């Protein structure tokens, strides 16, 4: 990665001082600041008005207790978070993550990334994120419902279609969104469809929202491959994870002519050289909520590797779609050595700084998460449009809107990278393009 400009070193040191122990947030901030040296040289007003310091400090941080009772009557206490990071471009927009690893630093890193991701979509949405250290895995539907109702009993007072619009993330799918929407409606006595996105199709949800993040990541990398007169056609691909993002990344890659041979979950890796059976994965993960190892029970030719390392499998395209920092420098070097020519991040910040450096130095196609996985939040914004219009769009129309947005994001990142003398560097292109739009809006709004 680029060396941090001396004009920004003090900003970063202040972030470290004010936010101790939040390693993921520090990493996300540094990754953006490393791209901004030429920007602040060109726009000294950003430094004069302390735009970067202000953008690194959330407008509001909310932490609250979430008590709930399990099926045996035992009481549990979890912690809930909502970080409303930046509203310069519109109401805060970003998902809710339910996972044991969640703490304030995780939510802040995700919210910080969300500012620039949302900016790149061209939609009028600001950046925020939330969640809890609650683990929905292994819980009954009733237990998940009771937790979600307790969580929303506090969160409802901080959100609204013109203020803050949460969606799903890891551990929060249609089931959880439905329970939270029901509780919001009950408490507020308002049918405010635009307060949550990722809703069920029967109560204000949008077609393509489920597929959007995965489809969008595939669209972005396909556009990037086109700049090198290439495509997914005939490519062997790996997709980490087996949740929502991974499933629909695999599906769209197959539609674009690629062949995904492996995916994973926290227990291990499934390898199917014939090409993954997306329909079976949907059944196992979305309907039956089973582990990915059960895939091998249905396809005897497939191999399950307990605690396996997916990035050791040779491929041409890798799409990390599980969680942050899942590809380190060694993994990145292995991928490049084994012939990988493109990496597209479906997850948020899944590659460590050392891994990013390996990809950039190797001059392969590398689509960072804030650009490549922006399709999810873009389609959430399309869901908000439909809710505001009391309308419902057809699948093909919404998918075309998503594809157009991802093509535009790619073109913007590509053009900005060239303008700043780093052709093909989508990290620099995404960071500068996302930042300058937010910064200009903040300048226009004055000191608020």
Coordinates of N, CA and C in Angstrom, one line a residue, residues 79-309:
X79 N -25.3 -7.2 24.0 CA -25.1 -5.8 23.8 C -25.5 -5.4 22.3
X80 N -26.2 -4.3 22.2 CA -26.6 -3.8 20.9 C -25.8 -2.5 20.5
X81 N -25.6 -2.3 19.2 CA -24.9 -1.2 18.7 C -25.6 -0.6 17.5
X82 N -25.5 0.7 17.4 CA -25.8 1.4 16.1 C -24.9 2.6 16.1
X83 N -24.0 2.6 15.1 CA -23.1 3.8 14.8 C -23.6 4.5 13.6
X84 N -24.1 5.7 13.8 CA -24.6 6.6 12.8 C -23.5 7.5 12.4
X85 N -22.8 7.1 11.3 CA -21.4 7.6 11.0 C -21.5 8.9 10.3
X86 N -22.2 9.0 9.2 CA -22.1 10.2 8.4 C -23.4 10.4 7.6
X87 N -24.0 11.5 7.7 CA -25.3 11.7 7.0 C -25.2 12.8 6.0
X88 N -24.0 13.1 5.5 CA -23.8 14.2 4.5 C -24.6 14.0 3.2
X89 N -24.8 12.8 2.8 CA -25.4 12.5 1.5 C -26.8 12.0 1.7
X90 N -27.3 11.7 2.9 CA -28.6 11.2 3.1 C -28.8 10.5 4.4
X91 N -29.9 9.9 4.7 CA -30.1 9.2 5.9 C -29.0 8.1 6.1
X92 N -28.6 7.8 7.3 CA -27.7 6.7 7.6 C -28.2 5.4 6.9
X93 N -27.4 4.6 6.3 CA -27.8 3.4 5.7 C -26.7 2.4 5.9
X94 N -27.1 1.2 6.4 CA -26.1 0.1 6.6 C -26.7 -1.0 7.4
X95 N -26.1 -2.1 7.3 CA -26.7 -3.4 7.9 C -26.5 -3.5 9.4
X96 N -27.2 -4.6 9.9 CA -27.1 -5.0 11.2 C -26.4 -6.4 11.2
X97 N -25.4 -6.6 12.0 CA -24.7 -7.8 12.1 C -24.9 -8.5 13.4
X98 N -25.4 -9.7 13.4 CA -25.5 -10.5 14.7 C -24.5 -11.6 14.7
X99 N -23.4 -11.5 15.5 CA -22.4 -12.5 15.5 C -21.6 -12.3 16.8
X100 N -21.1 -13.4 17.4 CA -20.3 -13.2 18.6 C -19.1 -12.3 18.6
X101 N -18.6 -12.1 17.4 CA -17.3 -11.3 17.3 C -17.6 -9.8 17.4
X102 N -18.9 -9.4 17.3 CA -19.3 -8.0 17.2 C -18.9 -7.3 18.5
X103 N -18.2 -6.2 18.3 CA -17.9 -5.2 19.4 C -17.9 -3.8 18.7
X104 N -17.7 -2.8 19.4 CA -17.8 -1.4 18.9 C -16.8 -1.2 17.7
X105 N -15.6 -1.8 17.8 CA -14.6 -1.6 16.7 C -15.0 -2.2 15.4
X106 N -15.7 -3.3 15.4 CA -16.2 -4.0 14.2 C -17.3 -3.1 13.6
X107 N -18.2 -2.6 14.4 CA -19.3 -1.8 13.9 C -18.7 -0.5 13.3
X108 N -17.7 0.1 13.9 CA -17.2 1.3 13.4 C -16.4 1.1 12.1
X109 N -15.7 0.0 12.0 CA -15.0 -0.3 10.7 C -16.0 -0.4 9.6
X110 N -17.1 -1.2 9.9 CA -18.1 -1.4 8.9 C -18.8 -0.1 8.5
X111 N -19.1 0.7 9.5 CA -19.8 2.0 9.3 C -18.9 2.9 8.5
X112 N -17.7 3.0 8.8 CA -16.7 3.8 8.1 C -16.6 3.4 6.6
X113 N -16.5 2.1 6.4 CA -16.5 1.6 5.0 C -17.8 2.0 4.3
X114 N -18.9 1.9 5.0 CA -20.2 2.1 4.4 C -20.4 3.6 3.9
X115 N -19.7 4.5 4.5 CA -19.8 5.9 4.1 C -19.4 6.0 2.6
X116 N -18.2 5.4 2.3 CA -17.7 5.5 0.9 C -18.4 4.6 0.0
X117 N -18.7 3.4 0.4 CA -19.5 2.5 -0.4 C -20.8 3.1 -0.9
X118 N -21.5 3.7 0.1 CA -22.8 4.3 -0.3 C -22.6 5.5 -1.2
X119 N -21.5 6.3 -1.0 CA -21.2 7.4 -1.9 C -21.0 6.9 -3.3
X120 N -20.3 5.8 -3.5 CA -20.0 5.3 -4.8 C -21.2 4.9 -5.6
X121 N -22.3 4.5 -4.9 CA -23.5 4.0 -5.6 C -24.2 5.2 -6.3
X122 N -23.9 6.4 -5.9 CA -24.6 7.5 -6.5 C -26.0 7.8 -5.9
X123 N -26.4 7.0 -4.9 CA -27.7 7.1 -4.3 C -27.6 8.1 -3.1
X124 N -28.7 8.7 -2.7 CA -28.7 9.7 -1.6 C -28.8 9.0 -0.3
X125 N -27.7 8.3 0.1 CA -27.7 7.6 1.4 C -26.3 7.9 2.1
X126 N -26.4 8.1 3.4 CA -25.2 8.2 4.3 C -24.8 6.9 4.8
X127 N -23.8 6.9 5.7 CA -23.2 5.6 6.1 C -23.4 5.4 7.6
X128 N -23.8 4.1 7.9 CA -24.0 3.7 9.3 C -23.9 2.2 9.4
X129 N -23.9 1.7 10.6 CA -23.8 0.2 10.8 C -24.3 -0.1 12.2
X130 N -24.7 -1.3 12.4 CA -25.2 -1.7 13.7 C -25.1 -3.2 13.9
X131 N -25.5 -3.7 15.1 CA -25.5 -5.1 15.3 C -25.5 -5.5 16.8
X132 N -25.1 -6.7 17.0 CA -25.1 -7.2 18.4 C -24.1 -8.4 18.4
X133 N -23.6 -8.8 19.6 CA -22.8 -9.9 19.8 C -23.7 -11.2 20.0
X134 N -25.0 -11.1 19.7 CA -25.9 -12.3 19.8 C -25.5 -13.2 18.6
X135 N -25.6 -14.5 18.9 CA -25.3 -15.5 17.9 C -26.6 -16.2 17.5
X136 N -27.2 -16.0 16.3 CA -28.5 -16.7 16.0 C -28.3 -18.2 15.6
X137 N -27.0 -18.6 15.4 CA -26.7 -20.0 15.1 C -27.2 -20.9 16.2
X138 N -28.0 -21.9 15.8 CA -28.4 -22.9 16.8 C -29.6 -22.4 17.7
X139 N -30.1 -21.2 17.5 CA -31.2 -20.7 18.2 C -32.5 -21.1 17.5
X140 N -33.6 -21.3 18.3 CA -34.9 -21.6 17.7 C -35.5 -20.3 17.1
X141 N -36.5 -20.5 16.2 CA -37.1 -19.3 15.7 C -37.7 -18.4 16.8
X142 N -38.3 -19.0 17.8 CA -38.9 -18.3 18.9 C -37.8 -17.5 19.7
X143 N -36.6 -18.1 19.9 CA -35.5 -17.4 20.6 C -35.0 -16.2 19.7
X144 N -34.9 -16.4 18.4 CA -34.5 -15.3 17.5 C -35.5 -14.2 17.6
X145 N -36.8 -14.6 17.6 CA -37.8 -13.6 17.6 C -37.8 -12.8 18.9
X146 N -37.6 -13.4 20.0 CA -37.6 -12.7 21.3 C -36.4 -11.8 21.3
X147 N -35.2 -12.2 20.8 CA -34.1 -11.3 20.8 C -34.3 -10.1 19.9
X148 N -34.8 -10.4 18.7 CA -35.0 -9.3 17.7 C -36.0 -8.3 18.3
X149 N -37.1 -8.8 19.0 CA -38.0 -7.8 19.6 C -37.4 -7.0 20.6
X150 N -36.6 -7.6 21.5 CA -35.9 -6.8 22.5 C -34.9 -5.8 21.9
X151 N -34.2 -6.2 20.9 CA -33.2 -5.4 20.2 C -34.0 -4.2 19.6
X152 N -35.1 -4.4 18.9 CA -35.8 -3.3 18.3 C -36.5 -2.4 19.3
X153 N -36.8 -2.9 20.5 CA -37.5 -2.1 21.5 C -36.6 -0.9 21.9
X154 N -35.3 -1.1 21.8 CA -34.4 0.1 22.0 C -34.1 0.8 20.7
X155 N -33.8 0.0 19.7 CA -33.3 0.6 18.4 C -34.3 1.5 17.8
X156 N -35.6 1.2 18.0 CA -36.7 1.9 17.2 C -36.6 3.4 17.4
X157 N -36.2 3.9 18.6 CA -36.2 5.3 18.9 C -35.1 6.1 18.1
X158 N -34.2 5.3 17.5 CA -33.0 6.0 16.8 C -33.1 5.9 15.3
X159 N -34.1 5.2 14.7 CA -34.2 5.0 13.3 C -35.5 5.5 12.7
X160 N -35.5 5.5 11.3 CA -36.7 6.0 10.6 C -36.3 6.3 9.2
X161 N -37.3 6.3 8.3 CA -37.0 6.3 6.8 C -36.2 7.6 6.4
X162 N -36.3 8.7 7.2 CA -35.6 9.9 6.9 C -34.4 10.1 7.8
X163 N -34.2 9.2 8.7 CA -33.1 9.3 9.7 C -32.0 8.2 9.5
X164 N -32.4 7.0 9.7 CA -31.5 5.9 9.7 C -32.2 4.6 9.2
X165 N -31.7 3.9 8.2 CA -32.4 2.8 7.6 C -31.5 1.6 7.6
X166 N -31.7 0.7 8.7 CA -30.9 -0.5 8.7 C -31.3 -1.5 7.7
X167 N -30.4 -2.5 7.5 CA -30.7 -3.7 6.7 C -30.0 -4.9 7.3
X168 N -29.8 -6.0 6.6 CA -29.2 -7.2 7.1 C -27.7 -7.2 6.9
X169 N -27.0 -8.1 7.5 CA -25.6 -8.4 7.4 C -25.4 -9.8 7.8
X170 N -24.2 -10.1 8.3 CA -24.0 -11.5 8.8 C -25.0 -11.8 9.9
X171 N -25.7 -12.9 9.9 CA -26.6 -13.3 10.9 C -27.9 -12.6 10.9
X172 N -28.1 -11.8 10.0 CA -29.4 -11.1 9.9 C -30.0 -11.2 8.5
X173 N -30.9 -12.1 8.3 CA -31.6 -12.3 7.0 C -33.0 -11.9 7.1
X174 N -33.8 -12.5 6.2 CA -35.2 -12.2 6.1 C -36.0 -12.5 7.3
X175 N -35.6 -13.5 8.0 CA -36.3 -13.9 9.3 C -36.1 -12.8 10.3
X176 N -34.9 -12.4 10.5 CA -34.6 -11.4 11.5 C -35.2 -10.0 11.2
X177 N -35.1 -9.6 9.9 CA -35.7 -8.4 9.5 C -37.2 -8.4 9.7
X178 N -37.8 -9.5 9.4 CA -39.3 -9.6 9.6 C -39.7 -9.4 11.1
X179 N -39.0 -10.0 12.0 CA -39.3 -9.9 13.4 C -39.0 -8.4 13.9
X180 N -37.9 -7.8 13.4 CA -37.7 -6.5 13.8 C -38.7 -5.5 13.2
X181 N -39.1 -5.7 12.0 CA -40.1 -4.8 11.4 C -41.4 -4.9 12.1
X182 N -41.8 -6.1 12.5 CA -43.0 -6.3 13.2 C -43.0 -5.6 14.5
X183 N -41.9 -5.6 15.2 CA -41.8 -5.0 16.5 C -41.8 -3.4 16.3
X184 N -41.1 -3.0 15.3 CA -41.1 -1.5 15.0 C -42.5 -1.0 14.8
X185 N -43.2 -1.8 14.0 CA -44.6 -1.4 13.6 C -45.5 -1.4 14.9
X186 N -45.3 -2.4 15.7 CA -46.1 -2.5 16.9 C -45.9 -1.3 17.9
X187 N -44.6 -1.0 18.1 CA -44.2 0.1 19.0 C -44.7 1.5 18.5
X188 N -44.4 1.7 17.2 CA -44.7 3.1 16.7 C -46.1 3.3 16.1
X189 N -46.8 2.2 15.9 CA -48.1 2.3 15.3 C -48.0 3.0 13.9
X190 N -46.9 2.7 13.2 CA -46.8 3.2 11.8 C -46.3 2.1 10.9
X191 N -47.0 2.1 9.7 CA -46.5 1.2 8.7 C -45.5 1.9 7.9
X192 N -44.3 1.9 8.3 CA -43.2 2.7 7.7 C -42.3 1.8 7.0
X193 N -42.7 1.4 5.8 CA -42.0 0.4 5.0 C -40.5 0.7 4.8
X194 N -40.2 2.0 4.7 CA -38.9 2.4 4.4 C -37.9 2.4 5.5
X195 N -38.3 2.0 6.7 CA -37.4 2.0 7.9 C -36.4 0.9 7.9
X196 N -36.7 -0.2 7.3 CA -35.8 -1.3 7.1 C -35.8 -1.8 5.7
X197 N -34.7 -2.3 5.2 CA -34.6 -2.9 3.9 C -34.2 -4.4 4.1
X198 N -34.4 -5.1 3.0 CA -34.2 -6.6 3.1 C -35.5 -7.3 3.6
X199 N -36.6 -6.6 3.5 CA -37.9 -7.1 4.0 C -38.4 -8.2 3.0
X200 N -39.3 -9.0 3.5 CA -40.0 -10.0 2.7 C -40.8 -9.4 1.6
X201 N -40.9 -10.1 0.5 CA -41.6 -9.6 -0.7 C -43.1 -9.3 -0.4
X202 N -43.7 -9.9 0.6 CA -45.1 -9.7 0.9 C -45.3 -8.5 1.7
X203 N -44.3 -7.8 2.3 CA -44.5 -6.6 3.1 C -43.5 -5.5 2.7
X204 N -43.3 -5.3 1.4 CA -42.5 -4.1 1.0 C -41.1 -4.4 0.6
X205 N -40.7 -5.7 0.5 CA -39.4 -6.0 0.1 C -39.2 -5.9 -1.4
X206 N -38.0 -5.9 -1.9 CA -37.6 -5.7 -3.3 C -37.1 -7.0 -3.9
X207 N -37.6 -7.3 -5.1 CA -36.9 -8.4 -5.8 C -35.5 -8.0 -6.1
X208 N -34.6 -9.0 -6.1 CA -33.2 -8.9 -6.3 C -32.4 -8.4 -5.1
X209 N -33.1 -8.0 -4.0 CA -32.3 -7.6 -2.8 C -31.6 -8.7 -2.3
X210 N -32.2 -9.9 -2.3 CA -31.5 -11.1 -1.7 C -30.2 -11.4 -2.5
X211 N -30.3 -11.3 -3.8 CA -29.2 -11.6 -4.7 C -28.2 -10.5 -4.9
X212 N -28.5 -9.3 -4.4 CA -27.8 -8.1 -4.9 C -26.3 -8.0 -4.6
X213 N -25.9 -8.3 -3.4 CA -24.5 -8.2 -3.1 C -23.7 -9.1 -3.9
X214 N -24.1 -10.4 -4.0 CA -23.3 -11.4 -4.8 C -23.4 -11.1 -6.3
X215 N -24.6 -10.8 -6.8 CA -24.7 -10.4 -8.2 C -23.8 -9.2 -8.5
X216 N -23.9 -8.2 -7.6 CA -23.1 -7.0 -7.9 C -21.6 -7.2 -7.9
X217 N -21.1 -8.0 -7.0 CA -19.7 -8.3 -7.0 C -19.2 -9.0 -8.3
X218 N -20.1 -9.9 -8.8 CA -19.7 -10.6 -10.1 C -19.8 -9.6 -11.2
X219 N -20.8 -8.7 -11.2 CA -20.9 -7.7 -12.3 C -19.6 -6.8 -12.3
X220 N -19.2 -6.4 -11.1 CA -18.0 -5.5 -11.0 C -16.8 -6.1 -11.5
X221 N -16.5 -7.4 -11.1 CA -15.3 -8.1 -11.6 C -15.4 -8.4 -13.1
X222 N -16.6 -8.7 -13.6 CA -16.8 -8.9 -15.0 C -16.4 -7.6 -15.8
X223 N -16.8 -6.5 -15.3 CA -16.4 -5.2 -15.9 C -14.9 -5.0 -15.9
X224 N -14.3 -5.3 -14.7 CA -12.9 -5.1 -14.6 C -12.1 -6.0 -15.5
X225 N -12.6 -7.3 -15.7 CA -12.0 -8.2 -16.6 C -12.1 -7.7 -18.0
X226 N -13.2 -7.1 -18.4 CA -13.4 -6.5 -19.7 C -12.3 -5.5 -20.1
X227 N -11.8 -4.8 -19.1 CA -10.7 -3.8 -19.4 C -9.5 -4.5 -19.8
X228 N -9.4 -5.7 -19.5 CA -8.2 -6.5 -19.9 C -8.6 -7.5 -21.0
X229 N -9.7 -7.2 -21.7 CA -10.2 -8.0 -22.8 C -10.4 -9.5 -22.4
X230 N -11.0 -9.6 -21.2 CA -11.2 -11.0 -20.6 C -12.6 -11.0 -20.0
X231 N -13.0 -12.1 -19.5 CA -14.3 -12.3 -18.8 C -14.3 -13.5 -17.9
X232 N -15.5 -13.8 -17.3 CA -15.6 -15.0 -16.5 C -15.6 -16.3 -17.3
X233 N -15.9 -16.2 -18.5 CA -16.1 -17.3 -19.4 C -15.0 -18.4 -19.3
X234 N -15.3 -19.6 -18.8 CA -14.4 -20.6 -18.7 C -13.5 -20.6 -17.5
X235 N -13.6 -19.6 -16.6 CA -12.7 -19.4 -15.5 C -13.1 -20.3 -14.3
X236 N -12.1 -20.9 -13.7 CA -12.3 -21.6 -12.4 C -12.3 -20.6 -11.3
X237 N -13.3 -20.7 -10.4 CA -13.5 -19.7 -9.4 C -13.7 -20.3 -8.0
X238 N -13.2 -19.6 -7.0 CA -13.4 -19.9 -5.6 C -14.3 -18.8 -4.9
X239 N -15.2 -19.2 -4.1 CA -16.0 -18.2 -3.4 C -16.1 -18.7 -1.9
X240 N -15.4 -17.9 -1.0 CA -15.5 -18.3 0.4 C -16.8 -17.9 1.0
X241 N -17.1 -18.6 2.1 CA -18.4 -18.5 2.7 C -19.5 -19.3 2.0
X242 N -20.7 -19.4 2.6 CA -21.8 -20.1 2.0 C -23.1 -19.4 2.4
X243 N -23.0 -18.2 2.8 CA -24.2 -17.4 3.2 C -24.8 -16.7 1.9
X244 N -25.5 -15.7 2.2 CA -26.2 -15.0 1.2 C -25.3 -14.4 0.1
X245 N -24.2 -13.7 0.5 CA -23.3 -13.1 -0.5 C -22.7 -14.2 -1.4
X246 N -22.2 -15.3 -0.7 CA -21.5 -16.3 -1.4 C -22.4 -17.0 -2.4
X247 N -23.6 -17.4 -2.0 CA -24.5 -18.2 -2.8 C -24.8 -17.4 -4.1
X248 N -25.1 -16.1 -4.0 CA -25.5 -15.4 -5.2 C -24.3 -14.9 -6.1
X249 N -23.2 -14.9 -5.4 CA -21.9 -14.7 -6.2 C -21.7 -15.9 -7.1
X250 N -21.8 -17.1 -6.5 CA -21.7 -18.3 -7.3 C -22.7 -18.4 -8.4
X251 N -24.0 -18.1 -8.1 CA -25.0 -18.2 -9.1 C -24.7 -17.2 -10.3
X252 N -24.3 -16.0 -10.0 CA -24.1 -15.1 -11.1 C -22.9 -15.4 -11.9
X253 N -21.8 -15.9 -11.2 CA -20.6 -16.3 -12.0 C -21.0 -17.5 -12.9
X254 N -21.8 -18.4 -12.5 CA -22.2 -19.5 -13.4 C -23.0 -18.9 -14.6
X255 N -23.8 -18.0 -14.3 CA -24.6 -17.4 -15.4 C -23.7 -16.6 -16.4
X256 N -22.5 -16.1 -15.9 CA -21.6 -15.4 -16.7 C -20.6 -16.3 -17.4
X257 N -20.7 -17.6 -17.2 CA -19.8 -18.6 -17.9 C -18.7 -19.1 -17.0
X258 N -18.5 -18.7 -15.8 CA -17.5 -19.2 -14.9 C -17.9 -20.5 -14.3
X259 N -17.0 -21.2 -13.5 CA -17.3 -22.4 -12.8 C -16.7 -22.3 -11.4
X260 N -17.6 -22.2 -10.5 CA -17.1 -22.2 -9.1 C -17.0 -23.6 -8.5
X261 N -15.8 -23.9 -8.0 CA -15.6 -25.3 -7.6 C -15.5 -25.4 -6.1
X262 N -15.5 -24.4 -5.3 CA -15.4 -24.5 -3.9 C -16.0 -23.3 -3.1
X263 N -16.6 -23.6 -2.0 CA -17.1 -22.6 -1.0 C -16.9 -23.2 0.4
X264 N -17.3 -22.4 1.4 CA -16.9 -22.8 2.7 C -17.8 -22.3 3.8
X265 N -17.7 -22.8 5.0 CA -18.2 -22.1 6.2 C -17.2 -22.2 7.3
X266 N -17.6 -21.8 8.5 CA -16.6 -21.8 9.6 C -16.0 -23.1 10.0
X267 N -16.6 -24.2 9.5 CA -16.1 -25.5 9.8 C -15.2 -26.1 8.8
X268 N -15.3 -25.7 7.5 CA -14.5 -26.4 6.5 C -14.9 -25.9 5.1
X269 N -14.3 -26.7 4.1 CA -14.4 -26.3 2.7 C -15.0 -27.5 1.9
X270 N -15.9 -27.2 1.0 CA -16.5 -28.2 0.1 C -15.9 -27.9 -1.3
X271 N -15.4 -29.0 -1.9 CA -14.8 -28.9 -3.3 C -15.6 -29.8 -4.2
X272 N -16.1 -29.2 -5.3 CA -16.8 -29.9 -6.3 C -16.3 -29.5 -7.7
X273 N -15.4 -30.4 -8.2 CA -14.7 -30.0 -9.5 C -15.7 -29.9 -10.6
X274 N -16.8 -30.5 -10.5 CA -17.8 -30.4 -11.6 C -18.5 -29.1 -11.6
X275 N -18.3 -28.3 -10.5 CA -19.0 -27.0 -10.4 C -20.1 -27.2 -9.3
X276 N -20.1 -26.2 -8.4 CA -21.0 -26.3 -7.2 C -22.5 -26.3 -7.7
X277 N -23.3 -27.0 -7.0 CA -24.7 -27.1 -7.2 C -25.4 -26.0 -6.3
X278 N -25.7 -24.9 -6.9 CA -26.2 -23.7 -6.2 C -27.6 -24.1 -5.6
X279 N -28.4 -24.8 -6.3 CA -29.7 -25.1 -5.7 C -29.6 -25.9 -4.4
X280 N -28.6 -26.8 -4.4 CA -28.4 -27.6 -3.2 C -27.9 -26.7 -2.0
X281 N -27.0 -25.9 -2.3 CA -26.5 -25.0 -1.3 C -27.6 -24.1 -0.7
X282 N -28.4 -23.6 -1.6 CA -29.6 -22.8 -1.1 C -30.4 -23.6 -0.2
X283 N -30.7 -24.8 -0.5 CA -31.6 -25.7 0.3 C -30.9 -25.9 1.7
X284 N -29.6 -26.2 1.6 CA -28.9 -26.5 2.9 C -28.8 -25.3 3.8
X285 N -28.4 -24.2 3.2 CA -28.1 -23.0 4.0 C -29.3 -22.1 4.3
X286 N -30.1 -21.9 3.3 CA -31.2 -20.9 3.4 C -32.5 -21.5 4.0
X287 N -32.7 -22.8 3.7 CA -34.0 -23.4 4.1 C -33.7 -24.3 5.4
X288 N -32.8 -25.2 5.3 CA -32.6 -26.2 6.4 C -31.5 -25.7 7.4
X289 N -30.8 -24.6 7.1 CA -29.8 -24.0 8.0 C -28.8 -25.1 8.5
X290 N -28.3 -25.9 7.6 CA -27.3 -26.9 7.9 C -25.9 -26.5 7.5
X291 N -24.9 -27.3 7.9 CA -23.5 -26.9 7.6 C -23.2 -27.4 6.2
X292 N -22.1 -26.8 5.6 CA -21.8 -27.0 4.2 C -21.2 -28.4 4.0
X293 N -20.8 -29.1 5.1 CA -20.3 -30.5 5.0 C -21.4 -31.4 4.5
X294 N -22.6 -31.1 4.7 CA -23.7 -32.0 4.3 C -23.9 -32.0 2.7
X295 N -23.2 -31.1 2.0 CA -23.2 -31.1 0.6 C -22.7 -32.4 0.1
X296 N -21.7 -32.9 0.7 CA -21.0 -34.2 0.3 C -22.0 -35.4 0.4
X297 N -23.0 -35.3 1.2 CA -23.9 -36.4 1.4 C -24.8 -36.5 0.2
X298 N -25.0 -35.4 -0.6 CA -25.8 -35.4 -1.7 C -25.0 -35.6 -3.0
X299 N -23.8 -35.2 -3.0 CA -22.9 -35.3 -4.2 C -21.7 -36.1 -3.7
X300 N -21.7 -37.4 -3.9 CA -20.6 -38.2 -3.4 C -19.2 -37.9 -4.0
X301 N -19.2 -37.3 -5.3 CA -18.0 -37.0 -5.9 C -17.3 -35.8 -5.3
X302 N -18.0 -35.0 -4.5 CA -17.5 -33.8 -3.9 C -16.7 -34.2 -2.6
X303 N -15.7 -33.3 -2.3 CA -14.8 -33.5 -1.2 C -15.0 -32.5 -0.1
X304 N -15.2 -32.9 1.1 CA -15.3 -32.0 2.2 C -14.0 -32.0 3.0
X305 N -13.4 -30.8 3.3 CA -12.1 -30.7 4.0 C -12.4 -30.0 5.3
X306 N -12.4 -30.7 6.4 CA -12.6 -30.0 7.7 C -11.5 -29.0 8.0
X307 N -11.9 -27.8 8.4 CA -10.9 -26.8 8.7 C -10.0 -26.5 7.5
X308 N -10.5 -26.7 6.3 CA -9.6 -26.5 5.1 C -9.4 -25.1 4.8
X309 N -8.4 -24.8 4.0 CA -8.0 -23.4 3.6 C -8.4 -23.3 2.1

